[in-house]
Short mmCIF file of C-alpha atoms in Angstrom, two decimals:
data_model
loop_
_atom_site.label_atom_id
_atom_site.label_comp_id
_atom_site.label_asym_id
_atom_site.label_seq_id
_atom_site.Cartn_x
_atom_site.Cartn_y
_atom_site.Cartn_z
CA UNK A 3 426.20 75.36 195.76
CA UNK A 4 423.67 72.42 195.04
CA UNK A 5 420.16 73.51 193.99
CA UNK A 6 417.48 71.01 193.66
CA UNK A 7 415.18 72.72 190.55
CA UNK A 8 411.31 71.67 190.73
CA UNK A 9 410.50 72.84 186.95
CA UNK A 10 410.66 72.32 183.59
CA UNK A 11 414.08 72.73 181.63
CA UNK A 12 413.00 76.35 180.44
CA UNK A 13 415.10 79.26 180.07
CA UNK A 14 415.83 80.09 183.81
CA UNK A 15 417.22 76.31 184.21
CA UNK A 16 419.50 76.64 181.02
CA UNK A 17 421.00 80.29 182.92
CA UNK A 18 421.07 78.04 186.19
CA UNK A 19 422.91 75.53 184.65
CA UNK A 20 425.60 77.93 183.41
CA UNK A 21 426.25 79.22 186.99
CA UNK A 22 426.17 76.11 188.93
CA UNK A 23 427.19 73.27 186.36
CA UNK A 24 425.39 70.67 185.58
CA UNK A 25 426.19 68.68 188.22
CA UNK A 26 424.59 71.14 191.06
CA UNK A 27 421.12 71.69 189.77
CA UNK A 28 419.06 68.39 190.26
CA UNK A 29 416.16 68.15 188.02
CA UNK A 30 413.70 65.11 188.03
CA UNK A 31 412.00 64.46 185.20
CA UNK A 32 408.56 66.63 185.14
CA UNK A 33 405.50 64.82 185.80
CA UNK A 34 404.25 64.94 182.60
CA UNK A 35 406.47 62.16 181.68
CA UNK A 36 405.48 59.65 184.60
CA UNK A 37 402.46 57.42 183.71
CA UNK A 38 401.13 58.79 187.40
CA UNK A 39 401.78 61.64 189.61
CA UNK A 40 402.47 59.44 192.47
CA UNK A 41 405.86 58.28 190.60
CA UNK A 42 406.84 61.96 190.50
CA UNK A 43 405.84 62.55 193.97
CA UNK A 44 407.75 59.63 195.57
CA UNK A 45 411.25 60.86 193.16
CA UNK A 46 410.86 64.66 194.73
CA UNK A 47 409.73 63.64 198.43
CA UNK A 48 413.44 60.99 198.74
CA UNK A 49 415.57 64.18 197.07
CA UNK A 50 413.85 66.93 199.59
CA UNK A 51 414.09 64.11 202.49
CA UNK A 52 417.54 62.67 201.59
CA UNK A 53 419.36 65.00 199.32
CA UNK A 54 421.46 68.04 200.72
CA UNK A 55 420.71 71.53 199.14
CA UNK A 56 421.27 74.37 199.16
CA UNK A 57 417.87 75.85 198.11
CA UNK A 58 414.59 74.08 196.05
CA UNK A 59 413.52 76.02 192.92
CA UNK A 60 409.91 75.61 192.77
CA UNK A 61 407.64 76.71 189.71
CA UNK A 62 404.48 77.36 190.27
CA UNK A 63 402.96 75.56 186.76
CA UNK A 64 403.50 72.34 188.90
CA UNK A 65 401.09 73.31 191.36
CA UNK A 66 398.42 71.42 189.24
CA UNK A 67 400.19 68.25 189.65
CA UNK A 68 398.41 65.90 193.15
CA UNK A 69 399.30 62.96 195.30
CA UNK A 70 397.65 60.80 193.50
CA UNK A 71 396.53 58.82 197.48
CA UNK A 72 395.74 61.94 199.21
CA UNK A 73 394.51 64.78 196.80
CA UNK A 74 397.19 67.48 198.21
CA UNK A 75 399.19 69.15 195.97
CA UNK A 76 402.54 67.93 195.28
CA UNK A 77 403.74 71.65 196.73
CA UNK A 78 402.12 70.68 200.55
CA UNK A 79 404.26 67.53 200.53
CA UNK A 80 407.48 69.13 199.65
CA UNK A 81 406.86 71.84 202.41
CA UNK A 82 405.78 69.40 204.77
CA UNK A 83 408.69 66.71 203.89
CA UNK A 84 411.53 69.50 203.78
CA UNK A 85 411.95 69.04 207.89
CA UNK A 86 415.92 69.96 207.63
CA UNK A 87 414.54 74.07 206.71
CA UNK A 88 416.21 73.88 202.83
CA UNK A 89 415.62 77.50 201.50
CA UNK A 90 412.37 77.35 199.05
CA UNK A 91 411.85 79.55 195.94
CA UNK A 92 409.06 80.16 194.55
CA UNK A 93 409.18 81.09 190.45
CA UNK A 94 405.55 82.07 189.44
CA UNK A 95 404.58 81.93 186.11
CA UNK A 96 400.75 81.66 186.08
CA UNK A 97 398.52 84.71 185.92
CA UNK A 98 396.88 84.66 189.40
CA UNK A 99 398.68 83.98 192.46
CA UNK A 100 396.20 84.42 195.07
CA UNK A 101 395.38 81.10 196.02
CA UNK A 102 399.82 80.81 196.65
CA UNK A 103 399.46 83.61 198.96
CA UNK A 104 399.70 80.65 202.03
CA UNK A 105 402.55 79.01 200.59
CA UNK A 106 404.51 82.36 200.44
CA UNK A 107 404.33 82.56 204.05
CA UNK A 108 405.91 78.68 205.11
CA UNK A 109 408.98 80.07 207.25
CA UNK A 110 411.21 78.31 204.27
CA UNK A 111 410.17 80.00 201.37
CA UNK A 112 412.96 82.94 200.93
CA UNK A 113 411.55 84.59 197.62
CA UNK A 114 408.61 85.06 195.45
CA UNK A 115 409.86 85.74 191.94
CA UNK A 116 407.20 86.20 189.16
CA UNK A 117 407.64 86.32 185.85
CA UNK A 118 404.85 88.95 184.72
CA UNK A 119 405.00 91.13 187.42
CA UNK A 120 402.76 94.24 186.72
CA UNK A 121 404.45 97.70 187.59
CA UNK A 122 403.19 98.85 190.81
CA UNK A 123 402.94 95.16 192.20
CA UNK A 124 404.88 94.98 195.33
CA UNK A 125 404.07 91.39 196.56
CA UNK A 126 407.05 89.51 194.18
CA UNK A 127 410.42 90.09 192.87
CA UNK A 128 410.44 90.80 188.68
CA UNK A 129 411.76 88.15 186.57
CA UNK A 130 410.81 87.63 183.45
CA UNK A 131 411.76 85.17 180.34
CA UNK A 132 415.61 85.18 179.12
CA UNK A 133 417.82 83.76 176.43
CA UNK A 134 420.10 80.86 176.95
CA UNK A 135 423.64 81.62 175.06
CA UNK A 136 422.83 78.41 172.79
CA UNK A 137 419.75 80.50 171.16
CA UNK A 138 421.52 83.98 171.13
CA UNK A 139 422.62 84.64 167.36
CA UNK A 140 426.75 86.29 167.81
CA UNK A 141 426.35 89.39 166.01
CA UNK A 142 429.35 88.82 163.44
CA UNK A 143 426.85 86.41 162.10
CA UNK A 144 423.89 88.91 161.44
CA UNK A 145 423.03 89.49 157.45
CA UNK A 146 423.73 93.30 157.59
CA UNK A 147 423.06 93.26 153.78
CA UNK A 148 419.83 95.09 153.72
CA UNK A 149 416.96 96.81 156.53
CA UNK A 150 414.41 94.53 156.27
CA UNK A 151 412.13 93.78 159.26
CA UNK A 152 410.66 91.22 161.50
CA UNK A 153 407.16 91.30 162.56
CA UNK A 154 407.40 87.81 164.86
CA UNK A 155 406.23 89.44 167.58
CA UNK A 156 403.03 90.85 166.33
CA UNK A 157 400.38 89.05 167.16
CA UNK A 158 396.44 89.00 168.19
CA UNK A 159 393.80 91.78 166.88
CA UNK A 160 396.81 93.93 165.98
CA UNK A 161 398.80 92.05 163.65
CA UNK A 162 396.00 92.92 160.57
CA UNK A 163 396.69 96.88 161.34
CA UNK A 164 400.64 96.32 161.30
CA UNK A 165 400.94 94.02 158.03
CA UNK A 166 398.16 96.45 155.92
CA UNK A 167 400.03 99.56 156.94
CA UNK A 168 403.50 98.03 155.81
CA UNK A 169 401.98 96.19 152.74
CA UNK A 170 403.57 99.05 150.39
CA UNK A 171 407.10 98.64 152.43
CA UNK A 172 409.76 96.23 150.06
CA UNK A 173 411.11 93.79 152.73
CA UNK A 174 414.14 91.29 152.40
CA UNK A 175 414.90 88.44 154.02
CA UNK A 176 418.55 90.04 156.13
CA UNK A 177 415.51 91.60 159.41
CA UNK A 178 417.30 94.36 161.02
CA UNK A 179 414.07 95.84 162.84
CA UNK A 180 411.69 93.78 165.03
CA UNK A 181 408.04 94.72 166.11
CA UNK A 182 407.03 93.45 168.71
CA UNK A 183 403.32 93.85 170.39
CA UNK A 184 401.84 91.14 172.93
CA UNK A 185 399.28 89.58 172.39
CA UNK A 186 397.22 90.47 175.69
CA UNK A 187 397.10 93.32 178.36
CA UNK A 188 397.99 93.87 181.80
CA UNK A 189 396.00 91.23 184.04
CA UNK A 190 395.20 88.99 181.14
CA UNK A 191 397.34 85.38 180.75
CA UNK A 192 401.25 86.03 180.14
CA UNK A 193 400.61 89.36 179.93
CA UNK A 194 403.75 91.53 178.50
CA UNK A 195 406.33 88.93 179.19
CA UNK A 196 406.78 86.70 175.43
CA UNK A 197 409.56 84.75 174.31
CA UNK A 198 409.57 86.74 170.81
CA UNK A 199 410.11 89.76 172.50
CA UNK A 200 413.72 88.54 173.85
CA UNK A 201 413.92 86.91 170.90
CA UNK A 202 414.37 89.52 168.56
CA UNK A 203 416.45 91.90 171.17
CA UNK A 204 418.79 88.26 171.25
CA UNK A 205 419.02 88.53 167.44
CA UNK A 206 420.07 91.82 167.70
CA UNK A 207 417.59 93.58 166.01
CA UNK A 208 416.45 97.63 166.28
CA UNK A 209 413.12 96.30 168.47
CA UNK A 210 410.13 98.82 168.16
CA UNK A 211 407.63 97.11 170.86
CA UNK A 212 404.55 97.72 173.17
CA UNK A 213 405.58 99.61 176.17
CA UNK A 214 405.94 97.18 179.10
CA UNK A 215 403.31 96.90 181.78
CA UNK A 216 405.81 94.44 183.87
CA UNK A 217 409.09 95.55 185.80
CA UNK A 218 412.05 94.21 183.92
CA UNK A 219 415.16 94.79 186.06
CA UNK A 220 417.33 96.81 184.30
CA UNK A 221 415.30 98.24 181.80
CA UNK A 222 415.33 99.02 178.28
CA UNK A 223 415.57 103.24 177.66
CA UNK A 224 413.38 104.62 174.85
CA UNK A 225 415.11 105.84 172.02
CA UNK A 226 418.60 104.85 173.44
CA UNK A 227 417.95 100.66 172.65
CA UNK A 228 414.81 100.61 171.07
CA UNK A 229 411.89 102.30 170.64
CA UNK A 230 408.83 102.11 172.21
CA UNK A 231 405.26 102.68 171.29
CA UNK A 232 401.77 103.49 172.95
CA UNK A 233 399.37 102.20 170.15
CA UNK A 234 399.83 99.42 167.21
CA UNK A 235 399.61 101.88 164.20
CA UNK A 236 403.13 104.04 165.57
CA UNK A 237 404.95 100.37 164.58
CA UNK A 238 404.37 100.81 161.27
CA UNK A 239 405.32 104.95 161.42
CA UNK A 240 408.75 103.55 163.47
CA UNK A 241 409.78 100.99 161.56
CA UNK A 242 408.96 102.77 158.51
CA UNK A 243 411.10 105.45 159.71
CA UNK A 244 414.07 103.10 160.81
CA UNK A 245 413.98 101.61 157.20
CA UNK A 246 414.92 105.24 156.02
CA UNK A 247 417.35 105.53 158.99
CA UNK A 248 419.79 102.65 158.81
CA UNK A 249 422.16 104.51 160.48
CA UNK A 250 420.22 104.57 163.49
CA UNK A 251 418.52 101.46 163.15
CA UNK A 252 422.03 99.98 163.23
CA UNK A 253 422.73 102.03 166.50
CA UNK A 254 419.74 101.11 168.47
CA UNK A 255 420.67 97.36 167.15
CA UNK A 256 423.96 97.23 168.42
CA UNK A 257 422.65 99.42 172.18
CA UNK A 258 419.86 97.00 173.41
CA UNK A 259 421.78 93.56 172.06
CA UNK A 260 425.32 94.76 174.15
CA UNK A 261 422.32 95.73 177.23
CA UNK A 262 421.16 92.04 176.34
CA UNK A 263 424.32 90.42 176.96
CA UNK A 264 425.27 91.91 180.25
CA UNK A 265 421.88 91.94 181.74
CA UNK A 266 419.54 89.50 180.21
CA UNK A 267 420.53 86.28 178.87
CA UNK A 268 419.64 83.12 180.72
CA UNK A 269 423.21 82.93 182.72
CA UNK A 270 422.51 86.63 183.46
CA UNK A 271 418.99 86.04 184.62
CA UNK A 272 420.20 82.99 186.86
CA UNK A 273 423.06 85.08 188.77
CA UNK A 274 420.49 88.08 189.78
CA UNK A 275 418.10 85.41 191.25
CA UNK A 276 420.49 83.92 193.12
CA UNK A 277 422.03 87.26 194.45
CA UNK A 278 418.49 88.30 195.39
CA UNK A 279 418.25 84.81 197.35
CA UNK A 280 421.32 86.00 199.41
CA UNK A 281 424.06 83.67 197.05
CA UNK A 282 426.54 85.61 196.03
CA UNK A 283 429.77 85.07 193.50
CA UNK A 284 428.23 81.53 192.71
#
């Protein structure tokens, strides 16, 4: 299978790349490295005109990016130049997708995957960040020497209630608990869906985090690999309580980084999107 991937080398190409080899996912270089869009343009339109695929990965962040002669958006002129009917995918990872509501409907397009896809949201399939194997720490190299924690993932208004409530908590530097709250709620920019949150499940951590307002596909469970919590303040009751229970900090550790591994790194990630495209044992 040859797949011709319209995006930047994020996570999702990294899992692609691990399915496919290298050799089968064609990336040109973004546009942000070409002095004008026009160079970009005329690189995609000869692979989508010439080049045989299998199926064109689009992300939607390029939609910004214009023919620098005609005004349209670089996303018209692939549809348009794509006369041989190459499956199209479209991976959404800005907030509003409204104005793509025409695009989804070109007879090529196949799928709609977004990235922050509230629950209840029907119009997309789920598919939010991973972890490429290169970034995923192998667990007989975690510093089980001590229960400290991790508070990467706190961030915004919140972070001053989490940091004064654990301020008379002794912390070392071997972070067996993460917490984890995003930064903005549902309908706001990136909503739910942050790197740090995979990030500390990758690192295998005991994760106490923000409930998620997205669908992830195959989900976490409360209390069976991490916890989850409704308001800021129950992090610092949690992870106050883990650092008393090592025993089953350990155990929710161990539970959501072995759910990790088969379901959400990168390679993971990459297989499921294909499968939902109709590509199986790739």
């Amino acid at each position: 299978m040859k797949l011709l991937y319209l995006a930047d080398r994020d996570n999702l190409y990294e899992g692609m790349v691990e399915v496919l080899g290298k050799t089968n996912v064609i990336q040109p270089r973004p546009p942000s490295v070409y002095l004008e869009g026009i160079s970009y343009l005329q690189t995609v339109i000869e692979l989508v005109r010439y080049g045989k695929y299998d199926l064109i990965f689009w992300n939607t962040n390029f939609n910004n990016y214009f023919d620098t002669v005609s005004g349209a958006p670089i996303i018209d002129l692939i549809l348009q130049e794509n006369v041989t009917g190459i499956p199209v995918v479209f991976y959404d990872t800005l907030p509003d997708y409204k104005d793509r509501t025409e695009y989804i409907k070109n007879k090529n397009v196949v799928r709609y995957f977004k990235r922050d896809l509230v629950i209840g949201q029907k119009f997309a399939v789920p598919c939010p960040d991973s972890v490429p194997s290169s970034k995923v720490t192998p667990p007989w190299e975690r510093n089980r020497s001590g229960v400290g924690y991790d508070l990467l993932g706190v961030q915004g208004d919140w972070t001053e209630t989490v940091v004064d409530g654990l301020q008379d908590v002794k912390n070392n530097n071997a972070p067996l608990i993460g917490a984890h709250w995003a930064t903005h709620g549902p309908g706001q920019f990136h909503q739910y869906d942050q790197e740090k949150f995979w990030r500390l499940i990758s690192q295998g951590c005991a994760v106490v985090a923000q409930r998620p307002f997205i669908q992830i596909p195959f989900p976490f469970v409360n209390s069976e690999h991490l916890r989850f919590v409704e308001q800021p303040d129950e992090i610092v009751t949690n992870v106050k309580e883990l650092l008393e229970r090592e025993t089953r900090a350990m155990y929710l550790a161990e539970r959501s980084y072995e759910w990790f591994l088969e379901h959400h790194m990168s390679e993971k990630r990459a297989r499921w999107v294909l499968e939902q495209c109709g590509y199986v044992n790739c």
